[in-house]
mmCIF file of C-alpha atoms in Angstrom:
data_model
loop_
_atom_site.group_PDB
_atom_site.id
_atom_site.type_symbol
_atom_site.label_atom_id
_atom_site.label_comp_id
_atom_site.label_asym_id
_atom_site.label_seq_id
_atom_site.Cartn_x
_atom_site.Cartn_y
_atom_site.Cartn_z
ATOM 1 C CA ASP K 958 -15.399 -10.141 -9.273
ATOM 2 C CA ALA K 959 -15.596 -7.136 -6.989
ATOM 3 C CA GLY K 960 -12.354 -5.960 -5.598
ATOM 4 C CA VAL K 961 -12.076 -4.347 -2.105
ATOM 5 C CA THR K 962 -15.034 -1.718 -1.344
ATOM 6 C CA GLN K 963 -14.411 1.271 0.714
ATOM 7 C CA SER K 964 -16.867 3.525 1.989
ATOM 8 C CA PRO K 965 -17.261 6.408 2.125
ATOM 9 C CA THR K 966 -15.298 7.892 -0.473
ATOM 10 C CA HIS K 967 -14.820 11.352 1.104
ATOM 11 C CA LEU K 968 -15.650 12.722 4.683
ATOM 12 C CA ILE K 969 -15.163 15.808 6.352
ATOM 13 C CA LYS K 970 -15.166 15.725 10.138
ATOM 14 C CA THR K 971 -14.388 18.352 12.985
ATOM 15 C CA ARG K 972 -11.617 18.319 15.521
ATOM 16 C CA GLY K 973 -12.540 16.064 18.378
ATOM 17 C CA GLN K 974 -15.219 13.990 16.357
ATOM 18 C CA GLN K 975 -15.147 10.247 15.877
ATOM 19 C CA VAL K 976 -15.218 8.593 12.462
ATOM 20 C CA THR K 977 -15.850 5.105 11.307
ATOM 21 C CA LEU K 978 -14.507 3.801 7.841
ATOM 22 C CA ARG K 979 -15.655 0.549 6.439
ATOM 23 C CA CYS K 980 -14.213 -1.900 4.015
ATOM 24 C CA SER K 981 -15.515 -5.256 2.576
ATOM 25 C CA PRO K 982 -12.583 -7.467 1.279
ATOM 26 C CA LYS K 983 -12.020 -9.005 -2.009
ATOM 27 C CA SER K 984 -13.876 -12.441 -2.258
ATOM 28 C CA GLY K 985 -12.131 -15.032 -0.923
ATOM 29 C CA HIS K 986 -9.801 -12.979 1.061
ATOM 30 C CA ASP K 987 -10.068 -13.352 5.066
ATOM 31 C CA THR K 988 -7.413 -10.998 5.947
ATOM 32 C CA VAL K 989 -7.844 -7.265 6.193
ATOM 33 C CA SER K 990 -5.122 -4.368 6.788
ATOM 34 C CA TRP K 991 -5.561 -0.703 7.000
ATOM 35 C CA TYR K 992 -3.184 1.909 6.075
ATOM 36 C CA GLN K 993 -3.010 5.721 6.388
ATOM 37 C CA GLN K 994 -1.233 7.718 3.555
ATOM 38 C CA ALA K 995 -0.671 11.316 4.149
ATOM 39 C CA LEU K 996 -0.516 13.858 1.227
ATOM 40 C CA GLY K 997 2.755 13.125 -0.735
ATOM 41 C CA GLN K 998 3.795 10.303 1.344
ATOM 42 C CA GLY K 999 3.753 6.380 1.271
ATOM 43 C CA PRO K 1000 1.057 4.397 3.212
ATOM 44 C CA GLN K 1001 1.680 3.745 6.899
ATOM 45 C CA PHE K 1002 0.314 0.341 8.584
ATOM 46 C CA ILE K 1003 -2.132 0.997 11.034
ATOM 47 C CA PHE K 1004 -3.254 -2.622 12.178
ATOM 48 C CA GLN K 1005 -4.381 -6.165 10.508
ATOM 49 C CA TYR K 1006 -7.290 -7.945 11.391
ATOM 50 C CA TYR K 1007 -7.458 -11.973 10.847
ATOM 51 C CA GLU K 1008 -10.290 -14.386 12.226
ATOM 52 C CA GLU K 1009 -11.911 -11.243 13.879
ATOM 53 C CA GLU K 1010 -8.802 -10.354 15.935
ATOM 54 C CA GLU K 1011 -6.125 -7.711 15.715
ATOM 55 C CA ARG K 1012 -3.011 -9.714 14.528
ATOM 56 C CA GLN K 1013 -0.475 -6.849 14.350
ATOM 57 C CA ARG K 1014 -0.402 -3.100 14.894
ATOM 58 C CA GLY K 1015 1.679 -0.359 13.519
ATOM 59 C CA ASN K 1016 2.785 2.696 15.395
ATOM 60 C CA PHE K 1017 -0.430 4.574 16.156
ATOM 61 C CA PRO K 1018 -2.206 5.462 19.251
ATOM 62 C CA ASP K 1019 -5.196 3.743 20.784
ATOM 63 C CA ARG K 1020 -7.397 6.598 19.349
ATOM 64 C CA PHE K 1021 -7.136 4.133 16.353
ATOM 65 C CA SER K 1022 -9.295 1.063 16.841
ATOM 66 C CA GLY K 1023 -10.818 -1.437 14.428
ATOM 67 C CA HIS K 1024 -12.934 -4.597 14.041
ATOM 68 C CA GLN K 1025 -13.590 -7.453 11.851
ATOM 69 C CA PHE K 1026 -16.722 -9.047 11.274
ATOM 70 C CA PRO K 1027 -17.665 -12.794 10.519
ATOM 71 C CA ASN K 1028 -18.095 -12.034 6.951
ATOM 72 C CA TYR K 1029 -14.579 -10.712 7.060
ATOM 73 C CA SER K 1030 -15.669 -7.014 6.495
ATOM 74 C CA SER K 1031 -13.870 -4.523 8.674
ATOM 75 C CA GLU K 1032 -14.397 -1.204 10.134
ATOM 76 C CA LEU K 1033 -11.877 1.492 11.287
ATOM 77 C CA ASN K 1034 -12.717 4.177 14.101
ATOM 78 C CA VAL K 1035 -10.905 6.813 15.050
ATOM 79 C CA ASN K 1036 -11.605 8.987 18.155
ATOM 80 C CA ALA K 1037 -10.874 12.482 19.271
ATOM 81 C CA LEU K 1038 -9.643 13.577 15.685
ATOM 82 C CA LEU K 1039 -6.775 15.767 15.250
ATOM 83 C CA LEU K 1040 -5.889 17.902 12.156
ATOM 84 C CA GLY K 1041 -3.033 15.314 11.556
ATOM 85 C CA ASP K 1042 -5.447 12.610 10.990
ATOM 86 C CA SER K 1043 -6.415 13.919 7.746
ATOM 87 C CA ALA K 1044 -5.115 11.408 5.075
ATOM 88 C CA LEU K 1045 -6.310 9.050 2.629
ATOM 89 C CA TYR K 1046 -7.206 5.647 4.584
ATOM 90 C CA LEU K 1047 -6.636 2.678 2.577
ATOM 91 C CA CYS K 1048 -7.915 -0.954 3.219
ATOM 92 C CA ALA K 1049 -5.968 -3.987 2.031
ATOM 93 C CA SER K 1050 -7.122 -7.486 1.741
ATOM 94 C CA SER K 1051 -5.501 -10.839 1.442
ATOM 95 C CA PRO K 1052 -5.833 -14.457 1.678
ATOM 96 C CA GLY K 1053 -3.262 -14.625 4.326
ATOM 97 C CA GLY K 1054 0.285 -15.548 3.785
ATOM 98 C CA ARG K 1055 3.237 -13.172 3.071
ATOM 99 C CA ASN K 1056 3.580 -13.953 -0.783
ATOM 100 C CA TYR K 1057 0.327 -12.714 -1.742
ATOM 101 C CA GLY K 1058 0.157 -9.129 -3.050
ATOM 102 C CA TYR K 1059 -2.321 -7.442 -1.137
ATOM 103 C CA THR K 1060 -5.388 -6.190 -3.136
ATOM 104 C CA PHE K 1061 -6.126 -2.413 -2.169
ATOM 105 C CA GLY K 1062 -9.547 -0.504 -2.299
ATOM 106 C CA SER K 1063 -9.755 3.028 -3.455
ATOM 107 C CA GLY K 1064 -9.608 4.517 0.024
ATOM 108 C CA THR K 1065 -11.474 6.787 2.138
ATOM 109 C CA ARG K 1066 -10.414 10.592 1.640
ATOM 110 C CA LEU K 1067 -10.713 11.951 5.521
ATOM 111 C CA THR K 1068 -10.250 15.907 6.068
ATOM 112 C CA VAL K 1069 -10.374 16.922 9.527
ATOM 113 C CA VAL K 1070 -11.233 20.761 9.939
ATOM 114 C CA ALA Q 937 12.951 -4.171 11.269
ATOM 115 C CA GLN Q 938 12.191 -3.417 7.612
ATOM 116 C CA SER Q 939 12.367 -0.335 5.444
ATOM 117 C CA VAL Q 940 12.356 0.762 1.903
ATOM 118 C CA THR Q 941 14.072 3.525 0.270
ATOM 119 C CA GLN Q 942 13.223 4.914 -3.145
ATOM 120 C CA LEU Q 943 15.607 7.184 -4.532
ATOM 121 C CA GLY Q 944 14.299 9.951 -6.400
ATOM 122 C CA SER Q 945 10.858 11.592 -5.427
ATOM 123 C CA HIS Q 946 10.453 12.750 -8.986
ATOM 124 C CA VAL Q 947 11.592 10.940 -12.257
ATOM 125 C CA SER Q 948 10.984 12.555 -15.806
ATOM 126 C CA VAL Q 949 11.427 10.653 -18.991
ATOM 127 C CA SER Q 950 10.431 11.340 -22.357
ATOM 128 C CA GLU Q 951 7.779 9.088 -24.077
ATOM 129 C CA GLY Q 952 9.455 6.071 -25.621
ATOM 130 C CA ALA Q 953 12.424 6.354 -23.211
ATOM 131 C CA LEU Q 954 13.766 3.784 -20.882
ATOM 132 C CA VAL Q 955 11.855 3.867 -17.235
ATOM 133 C CA LEU Q 956 14.161 3.120 -14.215
ATOM 134 C CA LEU Q 957 12.624 3.686 -10.569
ATOM 135 C CA ARG Q 958 15.097 2.808 -7.997
ATOM 136 C CA CYS Q 959 14.225 0.713 -4.517
ATOM 137 C CA ASN Q 960 16.531 -0.554 -2.006
ATOM 138 C CA TYR Q 961 15.215 -2.705 1.158
ATOM 139 C CA SER Q 962 16.376 -3.731 4.424
ATOM 140 C CA SER Q 963 14.936 -6.764 6.076
ATOM 141 C CA SER Q 964 15.768 -9.122 8.856
ATOM 142 C CA VAL Q 965 14.453 -12.169 6.917
ATOM 143 C CA PRO Q 966 14.099 -12.845 3.528
ATOM 144 C CA PRO Q 967 11.878 -10.245 2.017
ATOM 145 C CA TYR Q 968 8.894 -10.572 -0.269
ATOM 146 C CA LEU Q 969 9.097 -7.382 -2.424
ATOM 147 C CA PHE Q 970 6.198 -5.574 -4.138
ATOM 148 C CA TRP Q 971 5.895 -2.406 -6.684
ATOM 149 C CA TYR Q 972 2.412 -0.772 -6.559
ATOM 150 C CA VAL Q 973 1.285 2.071 -9.030
ATOM 151 C CA GLN Q 974 -1.130 4.761 -7.763
ATOM 152 C CA TYR Q 975 -3.182 7.028 -10.095
ATOM 153 C CA PRO Q 976 -4.457 10.334 -8.723
ATOM 154 C CA ASN Q 977 -7.406 9.958 -6.241
ATOM 155 C CA GLN Q 978 -7.266 6.196 -6.626
ATOM 156 C CA GLY Q 979 -5.909 3.350 -4.618
ATOM 157 C CA LEU Q 980 -2.900 1.128 -5.067
ATOM 158 C CA GLN Q 981 -2.733 -1.275 -7.990
ATOM 159 C CA LEU Q 982 -0.217 -4.069 -7.800
ATOM 160 C CA LEU Q 983 2.362 -3.995 -10.668
ATOM 161 C CA LEU Q 984 4.422 -6.906 -9.642
ATOM 162 C CA LYS Q 985 5.850 -8.984 -6.762
ATOM 163 C CA TYR Q 986 8.903 -11.087 -5.825
ATOM 164 C CA THR Q 987 8.231 -14.120 -3.486
ATOM 165 C CA SER Q 988 11.794 -15.841 -3.715
ATOM 166 C CA ALA Q 989 11.008 -17.732 -6.940
ATOM 167 C CA ALA Q 990 12.720 -16.264 -10.201
ATOM 168 C CA THR Q 991 14.701 -12.894 -9.547
ATOM 169 C CA LEU Q 992 13.568 -11.340 -12.605
ATOM 170 C CA VAL Q 993 9.785 -10.396 -12.228
ATOM 171 C CA LYS Q 994 7.576 -9.391 -14.944
ATOM 172 C CA GLY Q 995 4.494 -7.637 -14.141
ATOM 173 C CA ILE Q 996 1.593 -5.727 -15.888
ATOM 174 C CA ASN Q 997 1.942 -2.933 -18.371
ATOM 175 C CA GLY Q 998 5.423 -4.165 -19.687
ATOM 176 C CA PHE Q 999 7.052 -3.501 -16.209
ATOM 177 C CA GLU Q 1000 9.538 -5.767 -14.854
ATOM 178 C CA ALA Q 1001 11.755 -5.705 -11.683
ATOM 179 C CA GLU Q 1002 15.068 -7.613 -10.664
ATOM 180 C CA PHE Q 1003 15.744 -8.928 -7.175
ATOM 181 C CA LYS Q 1004 19.642 -8.398 -6.248
ATOM 182 C CA LYS Q 1005 20.310 -9.833 -2.810
ATOM 183 C CA SER Q 1006 23.665 -8.509 -2.915
ATOM 184 C CA GLU Q 1007 22.811 -4.783 -3.483
ATOM 185 C CA THR Q 1008 19.669 -5.235 -1.601
ATOM 186 C CA SER Q 1009 17.866 -3.705 -4.320
ATOM 187 C CA PHE Q 1010 14.659 -4.412 -6.320
ATOM 188 C CA HIS Q 1011 14.436 -1.525 -8.929
ATOM 189 C CA LEU Q 1012 11.591 -1.228 -11.479
ATOM 190 C CA THR Q 1013 11.917 -0.790 -15.411
ATOM 191 C CA LYS Q 1014 10.157 -0.498 -18.537
ATOM 192 C CA PRO Q 1015 11.769 -0.266 -21.866
ATOM 193 C CA SER Q 1016 9.588 2.246 -23.371
ATOM 194 C CA ALA Q 1017 7.242 4.810 -21.579
ATOM 195 C CA HIS Q 1018 3.935 5.740 -22.453
ATOM 196 C CA MET Q 1019 2.071 8.659 -21.447
ATOM 197 C CA SER Q 1020 -0.434 6.720 -19.484
ATOM 198 C CA ASP Q 1021 2.684 5.390 -17.123
ATOM 199 C CA ALA Q 1022 2.656 8.811 -15.436
ATOM 200 C CA ALA Q 1023 1.597 8.012 -11.828
ATOM 201 C CA GLU Q 1024 3.004 7.481 -8.242
ATOM 202 C CA TYR Q 1025 4.990 4.410 -7.854
ATOM 203 C CA PHE Q 1026 5.702 2.545 -4.745
ATOM 204 C CA CYS Q 1027 7.878 -0.073 -3.657
ATOM 205 C CA ALA Q 1028 7.037 -2.319 -0.484
ATOM 206 C CA VAL Q 1029 8.470 -4.941 1.445
ATOM 207 C CA ASN Q 1030 6.967 -7.731 3.512
ATOM 208 C CA GLY Q 1031 9.449 -9.029 5.804
ATOM 209 C CA ALA Q 1032 8.737 -10.190 9.112
ATOM 210 C CA GLY Q 1033 5.198 -10.269 10.053
ATOM 211 C CA ASN Q 1034 2.340 -9.511 7.840
ATOM 212 C CA MET Q 1035 2.697 -5.749 7.312
ATOM 213 C CA LEU Q 1036 3.898 -4.058 4.127
ATOM 214 C CA THR Q 1037 6.243 -1.158 4.712
ATOM 215 C CA PHE Q 1038 6.308 1.276 1.846
ATOM 216 C CA GLY Q 1039 8.775 3.626 0.481
ATOM 217 C CA GLY Q 1040 8.281 7.073 -0.081
ATOM 218 C CA GLY Q 1041 7.016 6.878 -3.715
ATOM 219 C CA THR Q 1042 8.424 8.091 -6.908
ATOM 220 C CA ARG Q 1043 6.283 10.261 -9.134
ATOM 221 C CA LEU Q 1044 6.828 9.310 -12.670
ATOM 222 C CA MET Q 1045 6.472 12.075 -15.265
ATOM 223 C CA VAL Q 1046 6.349 11.235 -18.955
ATOM 224 C CA LYS Q 1047 7.068 14.154 -21.413
ATOM 225 C CA PRO Q 1048 5.466 13.899 -24.931
#
């Protein structure tokens, strides 16, 4: 049973560029959340998608946007990249409901130069 | 609002010794609490979760945690540390809404 799959694993972008990260949730999971983990810190919640709608959003600027497809996979888009956007981006999926432990992918390491 | 505080960004123990990683939380609603482990260059793996059933929760790899409402704590323990336990550990709370709020993490080092 495949878990959460993220692509690409590593990415290097230049300031001002745009980037798209992809996530396939675990089989049976319909809810996808995105987190940003800066070096040496805990993950920070970006947003969550359910039924192709953004259900909740953390304290991130509008440069961060997302999408969920009918097959529950998801994309995270970041526009006008800043050096401070360099981080590990984690995707987590769950079958919905607060009492489920979210399953995390291995992440995409984004470096902005 | 919800938050998590992990006391001690680095903890060092000898192999075979007790592991104790501290986590205190705040939540405006009865919380669900989680411990995750992260190995270098990997994602997060769920160790255990508290979802308002038994207050003593057993997880994988011999870890367990006890929910203490009066102390707003959810400390992680393991009776005997193994070299393979060396990793970063994160406590997280899922209070109101569906987002996880993480603590800053504790790096566990295990000395031979």
